């Protein structure tokens, strides 16, 4: 069972901060004068940990699965999202219909003790879940010489 943990300043505290900044920057402008405010003004991300893995859960309302790209290269995790919206603007009796497409790309540096080749991502009901498996820690016995 996963349990929520409080973070001390570590590599994962910066991970959470970076993910919050990512979604603040992506969704922050949606409440401008051209858009009706969404359910939330930005997506919220949470990090959970158990003995085997870290799990990153991010709310991505109004985004389709096909508009999300998660890639890993070395210790860098990249989350790329695209949001295309149609909107109408009335001004002095004239209706204008426009389409706007926004792309957000954010790179997050991962700690060294993860199995980056086993990272998995799933998306359901507006929630992106990224599972970051930890490396198995083995106890190495050191022979003591005399």
PDB file of C-alpha atoms in Angstrom:
ATOM      1  CA  UNK A   1       0.000   0.000   0.000  1.00  0.00           C
ATOM      2  CA  UNK A   2       1.276   3.449  -0.860  1.00  0.00           C
ATOM      3  CA  UNK A   3       1.481   6.085   1.808  1.00  0.00           C
ATOM      4  CA  UNK A   4       1.965   9.798   1.408  1.00  0.00           C
ATOM      5  CA  UNK A   5       5.209  11.065   2.887  1.00  0.00           C
ATOM      6  CA  UNK A   6       6.472  14.468   3.888  1.00  0.00           C
ATOM      7  CA  UNK A   7       9.602  15.463   2.015  1.00  0.00           C
ATOM      8  CA  UNK A   8      12.751  16.864   3.451  1.00  0.00           C
ATOM      9  CA  UNK A   9      15.004  18.808   1.127  1.00  0.00           C
ATOM     10  CA  UNK A  10      16.252  16.113  -1.207  1.00  0.00           C
ATOM     11  CA  UNK A  11      16.317  15.230  -4.875  1.00  0.00           C
ATOM     12  CA  UNK A  12      12.614  14.375  -4.748  1.00  0.00           C
ATOM     13  CA  UNK A  13      11.635  17.636  -3.077  1.00  0.00           C
ATOM     14  CA  UNK A  14      13.009  19.407  -6.126  1.00  0.00           C
ATOM     15  CA  UNK A  15      11.163  16.879  -8.318  1.00  0.00           C
ATOM     16  CA  UNK A  16       7.859  17.862  -6.743  1.00  0.00           C
ATOM     17  CA  UNK A  17       8.649  21.568  -7.031  1.00  0.00           C
ATOM     18  CA  UNK A  18       9.560  21.153 -10.687  1.00  0.00           C
ATOM     19  CA  UNK A  19       6.346  19.245 -11.411  1.00  0.00           C
ATOM     20  CA  UNK A  20       4.261  21.925  -9.669  1.00  0.00           C
ATOM     21  CA  UNK A  21       5.987  24.637 -11.711  1.00  0.00           C
ATOM     22  CA  UNK A  22       5.374  22.628 -14.887  1.00  0.00           C
ATOM     23  CA  UNK A  23       1.646  22.509 -14.418  1.00  0.00           C
ATOM     24  CA  UNK A  24       1.404  26.030 -13.018  1.00  0.00           C
ATOM     25  CA  UNK A  25       3.021  27.307 -16.203  1.00  0.00           C
ATOM     26  CA  UNK A  26       0.842  25.127 -18.428  1.00  0.00           C
ATOM     27  CA  UNK A  27      -2.554  25.785 -16.890  1.00  0.00           C
ATOM     28  CA  UNK A  28      -1.982  29.222 -15.366  1.00  0.00           C
ATOM     29  CA  UNK A  29      -3.113  31.147 -18.471  1.00  0.00           C
ATOM     30  CA  UNK A  30      -6.369  29.242 -18.964  1.00  0.00           C
ATOM     31  CA  UNK A  31      -8.235  31.724 -16.788  1.00  0.00           C
ATOM     32  CA  UNK A  32      -7.398  34.626 -19.072  1.00  0.00           C
ATOM     33  CA  UNK A  33     -10.158  36.756 -20.536  1.00  0.00           C
ATOM     34  CA  UNK A  34     -10.651  34.347 -23.462  1.00  0.00           C
ATOM     35  CA  UNK A  35     -11.350  31.257 -21.394  1.00  0.00           C
ATOM     36  CA  UNK A  36     -13.914  30.183 -18.882  1.00  0.00           C
ATOM     37  CA  UNK A  37     -12.110  29.087 -15.713  1.00  0.00           C
ATOM     38  CA  UNK A  38     -11.610  25.325 -15.532  1.00  0.00           C
ATOM     39  CA  UNK A  39     -12.330  23.182 -12.504  1.00  0.00           C
ATOM     40  CA  UNK A  40      -8.876  24.049 -11.167  1.00  0.00           C
ATOM     41  CA  UNK A  41      -6.459  26.742 -12.192  1.00  0.00           C
ATOM     42  CA  UNK A  42      -3.577  24.282 -12.464  1.00  0.00           C
ATOM     43  CA  UNK A  43      -2.910  20.575 -12.187  1.00  0.00           C
ATOM     44  CA  UNK A  44      -1.730  19.312  -8.839  1.00  0.00           C
ATOM     45  CA  UNK A  45       0.957  16.663  -8.551  1.00  0.00           C
ATOM     46  CA  UNK A  46       1.624  14.406  -5.592  1.00  0.00           C
ATOM     47  CA  UNK A  47       4.514  12.064  -4.887  1.00  0.00           C
ATOM     48  CA  UNK A  48       4.035   8.825  -2.956  1.00  0.00           C
ATOM     49  CA  UNK A  49       6.648   6.322  -1.810  1.00  0.00           C
ATOM     50  CA  UNK A  50       6.741   2.740  -0.649  1.00  0.00           C
ATOM     51  CA  UNK A  51       9.622   0.282  -0.252  1.00  0.00           C
ATOM     52  CA  UNK A  52       9.774  -0.534  -3.962  1.00  0.00           C
ATOM     53  CA  UNK A  53       8.920   2.660  -5.832  1.00  0.00           C
ATOM     54  CA  UNK A  54       7.989   6.296  -6.029  1.00  0.00           C
ATOM     55  CA  UNK A  55       4.678   7.137  -7.659  1.00  0.00           C
ATOM     56  CA  UNK A  56       3.997  10.530  -9.196  1.00  0.00           C
ATOM     57  CA  UNK A  57       0.298  11.336  -9.690  1.00  0.00           C
ATOM     58  CA  UNK A  58      -0.606  14.417 -11.725  1.00  0.00           C
ATOM     59  CA  UNK A  59      -4.052  15.786 -12.556  1.00  0.00           C
ATOM     60  CA  UNK A  60      -4.374  16.668 -16.248  1.00  0.00           C
ATOM     61  CA  UNK A  61      -7.986  17.712 -16.795  1.00  0.00           C
ATOM     62  CA  UNK A  62      -9.159  18.283 -20.366  1.00  0.00           C
ATOM     63  CA  UNK A  63      -6.102  16.585 -21.879  1.00  0.00           C
ATOM     64  CA  UNK A  64      -6.363  13.441 -23.989  1.00  0.00           C
ATOM     65  CA  UNK A  65      -4.058  10.454 -23.508  1.00  0.00           C
ATOM     66  CA  UNK A  66      -2.700  10.956 -27.029  1.00  0.00           C
ATOM     67  CA  UNK A  67      -1.585  14.501 -26.101  1.00  0.00           C
ATOM     68  CA  UNK A  68       0.745  13.322 -23.307  1.00  0.00           C
ATOM     69  CA  UNK A  69       4.299  12.187 -23.928  1.00  0.00           C
ATOM     70  CA  UNK A  70       6.558  10.889 -21.155  1.00  0.00           C
ATOM     71  CA  UNK A  71      10.176  10.110 -22.047  1.00  0.00           C
ATOM     72  CA  UNK A  72      13.264   9.142 -20.090  1.00  0.00           C
ATOM     73  CA  UNK A  73      16.824   9.721 -21.230  1.00  0.00           C
ATOM     74  CA  UNK A  74      19.469   8.902 -18.666  1.00  0.00           C
ATOM     75  CA  UNK A  75      18.354  10.550 -15.422  1.00  0.00           C
ATOM     76  CA  UNK A  76      16.031  13.042 -17.141  1.00  0.00           C
ATOM     77  CA  UNK A  77      12.267  12.540 -17.159  1.00  0.00           C
ATOM     78  CA  UNK A  78      10.415  14.694 -19.690  1.00  0.00           C
ATOM     79  CA  UNK A  79       6.673  15.290 -19.584  1.00  0.00           C
ATOM     80  CA  UNK A  80       5.245  16.960 -22.686  1.00  0.00           C
ATOM     81  CA  UNK A  81       1.575  17.914 -22.878  1.00  0.00           C
ATOM     82  CA  UNK A  82      -0.479  19.593 -25.580  1.00  0.00           C
ATOM     83  CA  UNK A  83      -3.815  21.283 -25.143  1.00  0.00           C
ATOM     84  CA  UNK A  84      -5.889  22.359 -28.131  1.00  0.00           C
ATOM     85  CA  UNK A  85      -8.978  24.432 -27.443  1.00  0.00           C
ATOM     86  CA  UNK A  86     -11.613  26.109 -29.543  1.00  0.00           C
ATOM     87  CA  UNK A  87     -13.055  29.314 -28.199  1.00  0.00           C
ATOM     88  CA  UNK A  88     -15.395  32.046 -29.340  1.00  0.00           C
ATOM     89  CA  UNK A  89     -15.075  35.744 -28.709  1.00  0.00           C
ATOM     90  CA  UNK A  90     -17.929  38.170 -29.267  1.00  0.00           C
ATOM     91  CA  UNK A  91     -17.082  41.786 -29.859  1.00  0.00           C
ATOM     92  CA  UNK A  92     -19.630  44.348 -30.951  1.00  0.00           C
ATOM     93  CA  UNK A  93     -21.982  41.790 -32.488  1.00  0.00           C
ATOM     94  CA  UNK A  94     -19.266  39.895 -34.378  1.00  0.00           C
ATOM     95  CA  UNK A  95     -18.432  36.330 -33.377  1.00  0.00           C
ATOM     96  CA  UNK A  96     -14.913  35.037 -33.884  1.00  0.00           C
ATOM     97  CA  UNK A  97     -14.051  31.375 -33.547  1.00  0.00           C
ATOM     98  CA  UNK A  98     -10.421  30.455 -33.000  1.00  0.00           C
ATOM     99  CA  UNK A  99      -8.368  27.402 -32.144  1.00  0.00           C
ATOM    100  CA  UNK A 100      -5.470  27.640 -29.736  1.00  0.00           C
ATOM    101  CA  UNK A 101      -2.841  24.970 -29.170  1.00  0.00           C
ATOM    102  CA  UNK A 102      -0.513  25.064 -26.179  1.00  0.00           C
ATOM    103  CA  UNK A 103       2.471  22.819 -25.657  1.00  0.00           C
ATOM    104  CA  UNK A 104       4.251  22.444 -22.346  1.00  0.00           C
ATOM    105  CA  UNK A 105       7.572  20.630 -21.947  1.00  0.00           C
ATOM    106  CA  UNK A 106       9.320  20.101 -18.652  1.00  0.00           C
ATOM    107  CA  UNK A 107      12.456  18.129 -17.812  1.00  0.00           C
ATOM    108  CA  UNK A 108      12.873  16.666 -14.340  1.00  0.00           C
ATOM    109  CA  UNK A 109      16.162  15.260 -13.071  1.00  0.00           C
ATOM    110  CA  UNK A 110      15.736  11.872 -11.402  1.00  0.00           C
ATOM    111  CA  UNK A 111      17.830  10.437  -8.561  1.00  0.00           C
ATOM    112  CA  UNK A 112      20.450   7.829  -9.418  1.00  0.00           C
ATOM    113  CA  UNK A 113      18.862   4.958  -7.478  1.00  0.00           C
ATOM    114  CA  UNK A 114      15.936   4.348  -9.861  1.00  0.00           C
ATOM    115  CA  UNK A 115      15.475   1.649 -12.478  1.00  0.00           C
ATOM    116  CA  UNK A 116      14.846   4.071 -15.334  1.00  0.00           C
ATOM    117  CA  UNK A 117      14.334   1.236 -17.824  1.00  0.00           C
ATOM    118  CA  UNK A 118      11.284   0.082 -15.816  1.00  0.00           C
ATOM    119  CA  UNK A 119       9.479   3.424 -15.428  1.00  0.00           C
ATOM    120  CA  UNK A 120       5.806   3.117 -16.370  1.00  0.00           C
ATOM    121  CA  UNK A 121       3.108   5.703 -17.030  1.00  0.00           C
ATOM    122  CA  UNK A 122      -0.655   5.306 -17.212  1.00  0.00           C
ATOM    123  CA  UNK A 123      -3.470   7.771 -17.788  1.00  0.00           C
ATOM    124  CA  UNK A 124      -7.089   7.357 -16.711  1.00  0.00           C
ATOM    125  CA  UNK A 125      -9.898   9.797 -15.913  1.00  0.00           C
ATOM    126  CA  UNK A 126      -7.649  12.856 -16.212  1.00  0.00           C
ATOM    127  CA  UNK A 127      -4.919  11.494 -13.917  1.00  0.00           C
ATOM    128  CA  UNK A 128      -1.374  10.717 -15.072  1.00  0.00           C
ATOM    129  CA  UNK A 129       0.394   8.143 -12.897  1.00  0.00           C
ATOM    130  CA  UNK A 130       4.152   7.670 -13.329  1.00  0.00           C
ATOM    131  CA  UNK A 131       5.699   4.747 -11.448  1.00  0.00           C
ATOM    132  CA  UNK A 132       9.413   5.103 -10.701  1.00  0.00           C
ATOM    133  CA  UNK A 133      10.798   1.760  -9.436  1.00  0.00           C
ATOM    134  CA  UNK A 134      13.694   1.919  -7.002  1.00  0.00           C
ATOM    135  CA  UNK A 135      16.803  -0.166  -7.529  1.00  0.00           C
ATOM    136  CA  UNK A 136      16.891  -3.241  -5.375  1.00  0.00           C
ATOM    137  CA  UNK A 137      19.257  -2.722  -2.520  1.00  0.00           C
ATOM    138  CA  UNK A 138      21.408  -5.721  -1.886  1.00  0.00           C
ATOM    139  CA  UNK A 139      23.567  -6.244   1.114  1.00  0.00           C
ATOM    140  CA  UNK A 140      27.087  -6.983   0.021  1.00  0.00           C
ATOM    141  CA  UNK A 141      29.099  -8.897   2.527  1.00  0.00           C
ATOM    142  CA  UNK A 142      32.709  -7.774   2.738  1.00  0.00           C
ATOM    143  CA  UNK A 143      35.269 -10.300   3.829  1.00  0.00           C
ATOM    144  CA  UNK A 144      37.475  -9.029   6.632  1.00  0.00           C
ATOM    145  CA  UNK A 145      41.136  -9.883   6.181  1.00  0.00           C
ATOM    146  CA  UNK A 146      43.582 -10.455   8.990  1.00  0.00           C
TER     147      UNK A 146
END
